[in-house]
Amino acid sequence: MASAQNAVDRAIFLDRDGTLVYDVGHLGTPDDIRLYPDTIPALLRLQRSYLLFVVTNQSGVAHGRITRAQVDAVNENLAAMLAAKGVHIRRWYVCPHSRADACCCMKPKPQFLLQAAEEFGLRLDLSFVIGDHPHDPATADSVGAFGVYLLTGHGSHHLAELPHDRLLFHSLGDAARWIEAHPDPRSVLAREIQSGAEAIRAGGLVAFPTETVYGLGADALNPRAVARIFEVKERPLEDPLIVHIAEPGDLAELAAAVPEKAQRLAESFWPGPLTIVLPKRPTVPDIVTAGLPTIAVRMPANGIARQLIRLAGVPIAAPSANRFGRTSPTAAAHVVAQLGTGWGVVIDGGACRVGLESTVLSLAAGDKPVLLRPGAVTLEQLGAVIGEVEDPPEQHSHRPESPGMFERHYAPVTPLLVVRDVGPFRGDAGVGVLFFRPREYEAAGPAEVLTQSGALDEAAVNLYAALRRLDSVGLKLIVAESVPDHGIGRAINDRLRKAGSYRGGGPATTVPC
Ligand code: TXA
Ligand code: MG
């Protein structure tokens, strides 16, 4: 029954495990409850404008791994913990079935949302579903609510299953701040993109999300607008920019010629995290390419980025939206933390789902394609499409073809050391540790784990946010474990090496910083 006197008619439907509390498999007893550090502040923020509900799939009950009574006991305990901090969850909805039961309440089925809407008189079109599994935001779709995906819990692990148009966030706190600023999410976001496009057309700057990192963009055909990028970033003029396009066909307006290999690469990897370097057309201003006869172009996969380029009606030159040499931003708040405000428009499109800058491949350096920067599109993938690709060894990483490839880059303020074994540092509370995957020993200082499962793409999406967290707590040193050196792991090691100085054998023994 709808309650007419209810002032709040919007809801947030929250997943439990991996969203509010650490996911430890099955939470069997209240002792298993461990809240994320930002769970309480985020819920307090959200409940100012929303009724809060928990919707959780507990198929462990159907599989006999846990009893319904255990689930209820954990929920009652968690409810009490939250209530003690002033957070009021209206209902706890539990689906105890297995997929084989074909029940009507398992996410992504919206049964519990409809039930809550009926009981509390909710407007589901202005409500949100938040969770760390692709089925969480999917639950929102059929009832017109807005789905938000978190990289906590299993979030970074299940990214490959997540549709590309989903909004994702590094934490519940980030999601809560975004929701607060986007009460009518679709129209607020559309307005942000529109004002970004107007700023680009007027010669201004826009920070915008791409699937790799946030870009700081300007009209690529307007040299004065592009000059502002260098000023705001404090970037040396000899470091050329990447130009972003919305359609593969736009490449021909920037490149003097589009060879067959470029076409094949575009067909295979665009939209996506691959930048192709080709001879440029004379119409491209010199400031974009740092005076080089070549231009770097990519078509991003992020829908907001492409909509921005389309609406602006021009190609957008954009480096990563950080101060030169510093850690790249994978969330809008990272951009503002480094560049401040007042220089242009920031489009907040959540977290970036790849998390590392694009692969840069030159088709203009000679007979053979040359890999200038490793990224999510790997050497193996490139090779499968265009045959042999030259991969200059790290020792020669001052690559004349790519003047922007400065040796020290992507760096936190805190000194960073990359090592094979962080063991010797674990006793020092002034040292922060960036683990690749969970290790058996505890570190005395703050620690971050890039991936629970050991998956390299999961490590990539978490890398810069984890580095920033360690960089923000006033440590004397951060030590980072190098990661397995294959696939996107090569790109992670490349960024770590450039962000710090490398130690520990292997081909790149020391790199000056
Ligand atoms: O993922 C990305 O590529 C992000 C997002 C925003 O798209 N952008 C990015 O831009 O990482 P930036 O400026 O941080 O790195 C661009 C690099 C430059 O450092 C430069 O070395 C290389 O691309 N580059 C650009 N134009 C080039 C050219 N004509 N020849 C060789 N290398 C070039
Ligand atoms: Mg979950």
PDB file of N, CA and C in Angstrom, residues 166-224:
ATOM      1  N   ARG A 166      27.527   1.132 -18.578  1.00  0.00           N
ATOM      2  CA  ARG A 166      27.276   1.244 -17.137  1.00  0.00           C
ATOM      3  C   ARG A 166      28.224   2.252 -16.487  1.00  0.00           C
ATOM      4  N   LEU A 167      27.694   2.949 -15.490  1.00  0.00           N
ATOM      5  CA  LEU A 167      28.538   3.820 -14.690  1.00  0.00           C
ATOM      6  C   LEU A 167      29.153   3.016 -13.557  1.00  0.00           C
ATOM      7  N   LEU A 168      30.453   3.195 -13.342  1.00  0.00           N
ATOM      8  CA  LEU A 168      31.090   2.470 -12.252  1.00  0.00           C
ATOM      9  C   LEU A 168      31.876   3.419 -11.369  1.00  0.00           C
ATOM     10  N   PHE A 169      32.126   2.982 -10.132  1.00  0.00           N
ATOM     11  CA  PHE A 169      32.808   3.815  -9.149  1.00  0.00           C
ATOM     12  C   PHE A 169      33.787   2.972  -8.354  1.00  0.00           C
ATOM     13  N   HIS A 170      34.833   3.648  -7.854  1.00  0.00           N
ATOM     14  CA  HIS A 170      35.824   2.926  -7.059  1.00  0.00           C
ATOM     15  C   HIS A 170      35.277   2.508  -5.700  1.00  0.00           C
ATOM     16  N   SER A 171      34.287   3.248  -5.179  1.00  0.00           N
ATOM     17  CA  SER A 171      33.802   2.929  -3.829  1.00  0.00           C
ATOM     18  C   SER A 171      32.361   3.401  -3.675  1.00  0.00           C
ATOM     19  N   LEU A 172      31.722   2.928  -2.602  1.00  0.00           N
ATOM     20  CA  LEU A 172      30.362   3.360  -2.298  1.00  0.00           C
ATOM     21  C   LEU A 172      30.332   4.873  -2.031  1.00  0.00           C
ATOM     22  N   GLY A 173      31.393   5.382  -1.400  1.00  0.00           N
ATOM     23  CA  GLY A 173      31.472   6.819  -1.126  1.00  0.00           C
ATOM     24  C   GLY A 173      31.471   7.629  -2.418  1.00  0.00           C
ATOM     25  N   ASP A 174      32.248   7.186  -3.406  1.00  0.00           N
ATOM     26  CA  ASP A 174      32.276   7.890  -4.700  1.00  0.00           C
ATOM     27  C   ASP A 174      30.892   7.849  -5.347  1.00  0.00           C
ATOM     28  N   ALA A 175      30.229   6.685  -5.275  1.00  0.00           N
ATOM     29  CA  ALA A 175      28.892   6.549  -5.870  1.00  0.00           C
ATOM     30  C   ALA A 175      27.909   7.481  -5.167  1.00  0.00           C
ATOM     31  N   ALA A 176      28.004   7.571  -3.840  1.00  0.00           N
ATOM     32  CA  ALA A 176      27.067   8.410  -3.073  1.00  0.00           C
ATOM     33  C   ALA A 176      27.229   9.879  -3.454  1.00  0.00           C
ATOM     34  N   ARG A 177      28.484  10.318  -3.607  1.00  0.00           N
ATOM     35  CA  ARG A 177      28.712  11.718  -3.996  1.00  0.00           C
ATOM     36  C   ARG A 177      28.168  11.979  -5.396  1.00  0.00           C
ATOM     37  N   TRP A 178      28.326  11.005  -6.282  1.00  0.00           N
ATOM     38  CA  TRP A 178      27.837  11.182  -7.651  1.00  0.00           C
ATOM     39  C   TRP A 178      26.308  11.267  -7.656  1.00  0.00           C
ATOM     40  N   ILE A 179      25.667  10.388  -6.892  1.00  0.00           N
ATOM     41  CA  ILE A 179      24.204  10.367  -6.853  1.00  0.00           C
ATOM     42  C   ILE A 179      23.681  11.686  -6.287  1.00  0.00           C
ATOM     43  N   GLU A 180      24.360  12.193  -5.282  1.00  0.00           N
ATOM     44  CA  GLU A 180      23.944  13.461  -4.691  1.00  0.00           C
ATOM     45  C   GLU A 180      23.968  14.594  -5.743  1.00  0.00           C
ATOM     46  N   ALA A 181      24.975  14.559  -6.605  1.00  0.00           N
ATOM     47  CA  ALA A 181      25.104  15.607  -7.623  1.00  0.00           C
ATOM     48  C   ALA A 181      24.254  15.319  -8.864  1.00  0.00           C
ATOM     49  N   HIS A 182      23.685  14.114  -8.957  1.00  0.00           N
ATOM     50  CA  HIS A 182      22.923  13.716 -10.148  1.00  0.00           C
ATOM     51  C   HIS A 182      21.581  13.116  -9.750  1.00  0.00           C
ATOM     52  N   PRO A 183      20.732  13.920  -9.085  1.00  0.00           N
ATOM     53  CA  PRO A 183      19.470  13.364  -8.574  1.00  0.00           C
ATOM     54  C   PRO A 183      18.576  12.820  -9.692  1.00  0.00           C
ATOM     55  N   ASP A 184      18.625  13.467 -10.850  1.00  0.00           N
ATOM     56  CA  ASP A 184      17.915  12.942 -12.016  1.00  0.00           C
ATOM     57  C   ASP A 184      19.026  12.535 -12.986  1.00  0.00           C
ATOM     58  N   PRO A 185      19.594  11.335 -12.812  1.00  0.00           N
ATOM     59  CA  PRO A 185      20.917  11.057 -13.362  1.00  0.00           C
ATOM     60  C   PRO A 185      21.044  11.253 -14.868  1.00  0.00           C
ATOM     61  N   ARG A 186      20.041  10.758 -15.612  1.00  0.00           N
ATOM     62  CA  ARG A 186      20.206  10.817 -17.065  1.00  0.00           C
ATOM     63  C   ARG A 186      20.210  12.259 -17.557  1.00  0.00           C
ATOM     64  N   SER A 187      19.296  13.077 -17.012  1.00  0.00           N
ATOM     65  CA  SER A 187      19.233  14.437 -17.555  1.00  0.00           C
ATOM     66  C   SER A 187      20.381  15.302 -17.034  1.00  0.00           C
ATOM     67  N   VAL A 188      20.832  15.082 -15.797  1.00  0.00           N
ATOM     68  CA  VAL A 188      21.974  15.886 -15.308  1.00  0.00           C
ATOM     69  C   VAL A 188      23.219  15.553 -16.128  1.00  0.00           C
ATOM     70  N   LEU A 189      23.429  14.269 -16.387  1.00  0.00           N
ATOM     71  CA  LEU A 189      24.593  13.866 -17.174  1.00  0.00           C
ATOM     72  C   LEU A 189      24.504  14.431 -18.590  1.00  0.00           C
ATOM     73  N   ALA A 190      23.319  14.368 -19.165  1.00  0.00           N
ATOM     74  CA  ALA A 190      23.141  14.914 -20.526  1.00  0.00           C
ATOM     75  C   ALA A 190      23.468  16.411 -20.545  1.00  0.00           C
ATOM     76  N   ARG A 191      23.060  17.127 -19.501  1.00  0.00           N
ATOM     77  CA  ARG A 191      23.374  18.572 -19.439  1.00  0.00           C
ATOM     78  C   ARG A 191      24.875  18.804 -19.306  1.00  0.00           C
ATOM     79  N   GLU A 192      25.533  17.964 -18.498  1.00  0.00           N
ATOM     80  CA  GLU A 192      26.997  18.107 -18.346  1.00  0.00           C
ATOM     81  C   GLU A 192      27.702  17.900 -19.688  1.00  0.00           C
ATOM     82  N   ILE A 193      27.256  16.890 -20.438  1.00  0.00           N
ATOM     83  CA  ILE A 193      27.900  16.607 -21.732  1.00  0.00           C
ATOM     84  C   ILE A 193      27.639  17.768 -22.692  1.00  0.00           C
ATOM     85  N   GLN A 194      26.400  18.270 -22.655  1.00  0.00           N
ATOM     86  CA  GLN A 194      26.033  19.403 -23.514  1.00  0.00           C
ATOM     87  C   GLN A 194      26.896  20.621 -23.189  1.00  0.00           C
ATOM     88  N   SER A 195      27.057  20.939 -21.912  1.00  0.00           N
ATOM     89  CA  SER A 195      27.841  22.140 -21.596  1.00  0.00           C
ATOM     90  C   SER A 195      29.317  21.891 -21.895  1.00  0.00           C
ATOM     91  N   GLY A 196      29.764  20.643 -21.793  1.00  0.00           N
ATOM     92  CA  GLY A 196      31.129  20.313 -22.204  1.00  0.00           C
ATOM     93  C   GLY A 196      31.324  20.573 -23.692  1.00  0.00           C
ATOM     94  N   ALA A 197      30.354  20.131 -24.481  1.00  0.00           N
ATOM     95  CA  ALA A 197      30.462  20.317 -25.943  1.00  0.00           C
ATOM     96  C   ALA A 197      30.460  21.807 -26.294  1.00  0.00           C
ATOM     97  N   GLU A 198      29.638  22.576 -25.593  1.00  0.00           N
ATOM     98  CA  GLU A 198      29.610  24.031 -25.852  1.00  0.00           C
ATOM     99  C   GLU A 198      30.954  24.656 -25.497  1.00  0.00           C
ATOM    100  N   ALA A 199      31.532  24.210 -24.382  1.00  0.00           N
ATOM    101  CA  ALA A 199      32.846  24.744 -23.979  1.00  0.00           C
ATOM    102  C   ALA A 199      33.898  24.431 -25.040  1.00  0.00           C
ATOM    103  N   ILE A 200      33.882  23.212 -25.561  1.00  0.00           N
ATOM    104  CA  ILE A 200      34.862  22.844 -26.602  1.00  0.00           C
ATOM    105  C   ILE A 200      34.679  23.745 -27.830  1.00  0.00           C
ATOM    106  N   ARG A 201      33.433  23.917 -28.241  1.00  0.00           N
ATOM    107  CA  ARG A 201      33.178  24.747 -29.435  1.00  0.00           C
ATOM    108  C   ARG A 201      33.617  26.190 -29.219  1.00  0.00           C
ATOM    109  N   ALA A 202      33.548  26.652 -27.956  1.00  0.00           N
ATOM    110  CA  ALA A 202      33.921  28.037 -27.650  1.00  0.00           C
ATOM    111  C   ALA A 202      35.423  28.174 -27.347  1.00  0.00           C
ATOM    112  N   GLY A 203      36.186  27.121 -27.564  1.00  0.00           N
ATOM    113  CA  GLY A 203      37.634  27.206 -27.347  1.00  0.00           C
ATOM    114  C   GLY A 203      38.053  26.937 -25.911  1.00  0.00           C
ATOM    115  N   GLY A 204      37.155  26.369 -25.119  1.00  0.00           N
ATOM    116  CA  GLY A 204      37.475  26.098 -23.714  1.00  0.00           C
ATOM    117  C   GLY A 204      37.965  24.670 -23.487  1.00  0.00           C
ATOM    118  N   LEU A 205      38.119  24.335 -22.203  1.00  0.00           N
ATOM    119  CA  LEU A 205      38.631  23.011 -21.819  1.00  0.00           C
ATOM    120  C   LEU A 205      37.561  22.179 -21.115  1.00  0.00           C
ATOM    121  N   VAL A 206      37.626  20.872 -21.318  1.00  0.00           N
ATOM    122  CA  VAL A 206      36.691  19.951 -20.667  1.00  0.00           C
ATOM    123  C   VAL A 206      37.446  18.713 -20.189  1.00  0.00           C
ATOM    124  N   ALA A 207      37.279  18.377 -18.928  1.00  0.00           N
ATOM    125  CA  ALA A 207      37.778  17.081 -18.450  1.00  0.00           C
ATOM    126  C   ALA A 207      36.653  16.074 -18.626  1.00  0.00           C
ATOM    127  N   PHE A 208      36.964  14.946 -19.235  1.00  0.00           N
ATOM    128  CA  PHE A 208      35.914  13.965 -19.547  1.00  0.00           C
ATOM    129  C   PHE A 208      36.428  12.540 -19.351  1.00  0.00           C
ATOM    130  N   PRO A 209      35.489  11.618 -19.041  1.00  0.00           N
ATOM    131  CA  PRO A 209      35.916  10.236 -18.827  1.00  0.00           C
ATOM    132  C   PRO A 209      36.184   9.532 -20.145  1.00  0.00           C
ATOM    133  N   THR A 210      37.185   8.686 -20.176  1.00  0.00           N
ATOM    134  CA  THR A 210      37.320   7.703 -21.254  1.00  0.00           C
ATOM    135  C   THR A 210      37.461   6.356 -20.546  1.00  0.00           C
ATOM    136  N   GLU A 211      37.497   5.281 -21.287  1.00  0.00           N
ATOM    137  CA  GLU A 211      37.624   3.976 -20.626  1.00  0.00           C
ATOM    138  C   GLU A 211      39.029   3.784 -20.049  1.00  0.00           C
ATOM    139  N   THR A 212      40.005   4.583 -20.512  1.00  0.00           N
ATOM    140  CA  THR A 212      41.364   4.409 -19.983  1.00  0.00           C
ATOM    141  C   THR A 212      41.565   5.276 -18.742  1.00  0.00           C
ATOM    142  N   VAL A 213      41.633   6.601 -18.947  1.00  0.00           N
ATOM    143  CA  VAL A 213      41.777   7.567 -17.851  1.00  0.00           C
ATOM    144  C   VAL A 213      40.988   8.810 -18.267  1.00  0.00           C
ATOM    145  N   TYR A 214      40.831   9.760 -17.355  1.00  0.00           N
ATOM    146  CA  TYR A 214      40.158  11.012 -17.728  1.00  0.00           C
ATOM    147  C   TYR A 214      41.080  11.836 -18.641  1.00  0.00           C
ATOM    148  N   GLY A 215      40.477  12.474 -19.639  1.00  0.00           N
ATOM    149  CA  GLY A 215      41.227  13.331 -20.545  1.00  0.00           C
ATOM    150  C   GLY A 215      40.930  14.796 -20.266  1.00  0.00           C
ATOM    151  N   LEU A 216      41.904  15.668 -20.617  1.00  0.00           N
ATOM    152  CA  LEU A 216      41.689  17.114 -20.527  1.00  0.00           C
ATOM    153  C   LEU A 216      41.642  17.618 -21.966  1.00  0.00           C
ATOM    154  N   GLY A 217      40.418  17.898 -22.453  1.00  0.00           N
ATOM    155  CA  GLY A 217      40.230  18.068 -23.884  1.00  0.00           C
ATOM    156  C   GLY A 217      39.999  19.492 -24.343  1.00  0.00           C
ATOM    157  N   ALA A 218      40.370  19.725 -25.618  1.00  0.00           N
ATOM    158  CA  ALA A 218      40.074  20.988 -26.301  1.00  0.00           C
ATOM    159  C   ALA A 218      39.900  20.681 -27.785  1.00  0.00           C
ATOM    160  N   ASP A 219      39.316  21.635 -28.509  1.00  0.00           N
ATOM    161  CA  ASP A 219      39.150  21.505 -29.959  1.00  0.00           C
ATOM    162  C   ASP A 219      40.532  21.311 -30.596  1.00  0.00           C
ATOM    163  N   ALA A 220      40.761  20.147 -31.213  1.00  0.00           N
ATOM    164  CA  ALA A 220      42.080  19.832 -31.761  1.00  0.00           C
ATOM    165  C   ALA A 220      42.454  20.743 -32.928  1.00  0.00           C
ATOM    166  N   LEU A 221      41.476  21.407 -33.519  1.00  0.00           N
ATOM    167  CA  LEU A 221      41.780  22.245 -34.676  1.00  0.00           C
ATOM    168  C   LEU A 221      41.948  23.718 -34.281  1.00  0.00           C
ATOM    169  N   ASN A 222      41.879  24.010 -32.980  1.00  0.00           N
ATOM    170  CA  ASN A 222      42.000  25.385 -32.482  1.00  0.00           C
ATOM    171  C   ASN A 222      43.283  25.505 -31.643  1.00  0.00           C
ATOM    172  N   PRO A 223      44.361  26.061 -32.250  1.00  0.00           N
ATOM    173  CA  PRO A 223      45.659  26.069 -31.554  1.00  0.00           C
ATOM    174  C   PRO A 223      45.630  26.816 -30.220  1.00  0.00           C
ATOM    175  N   ARG A 224      44.814  27.882 -30.120  1.00  0.00           N
ATOM    176  CA  ARG A 224      44.795  28.618 -28.842  1.00  0.00           C
ATOM    177  C   ARG A 224      44.130  27.797 -27.745  1.00  0.00           C
TER     178      ARG A 224
END
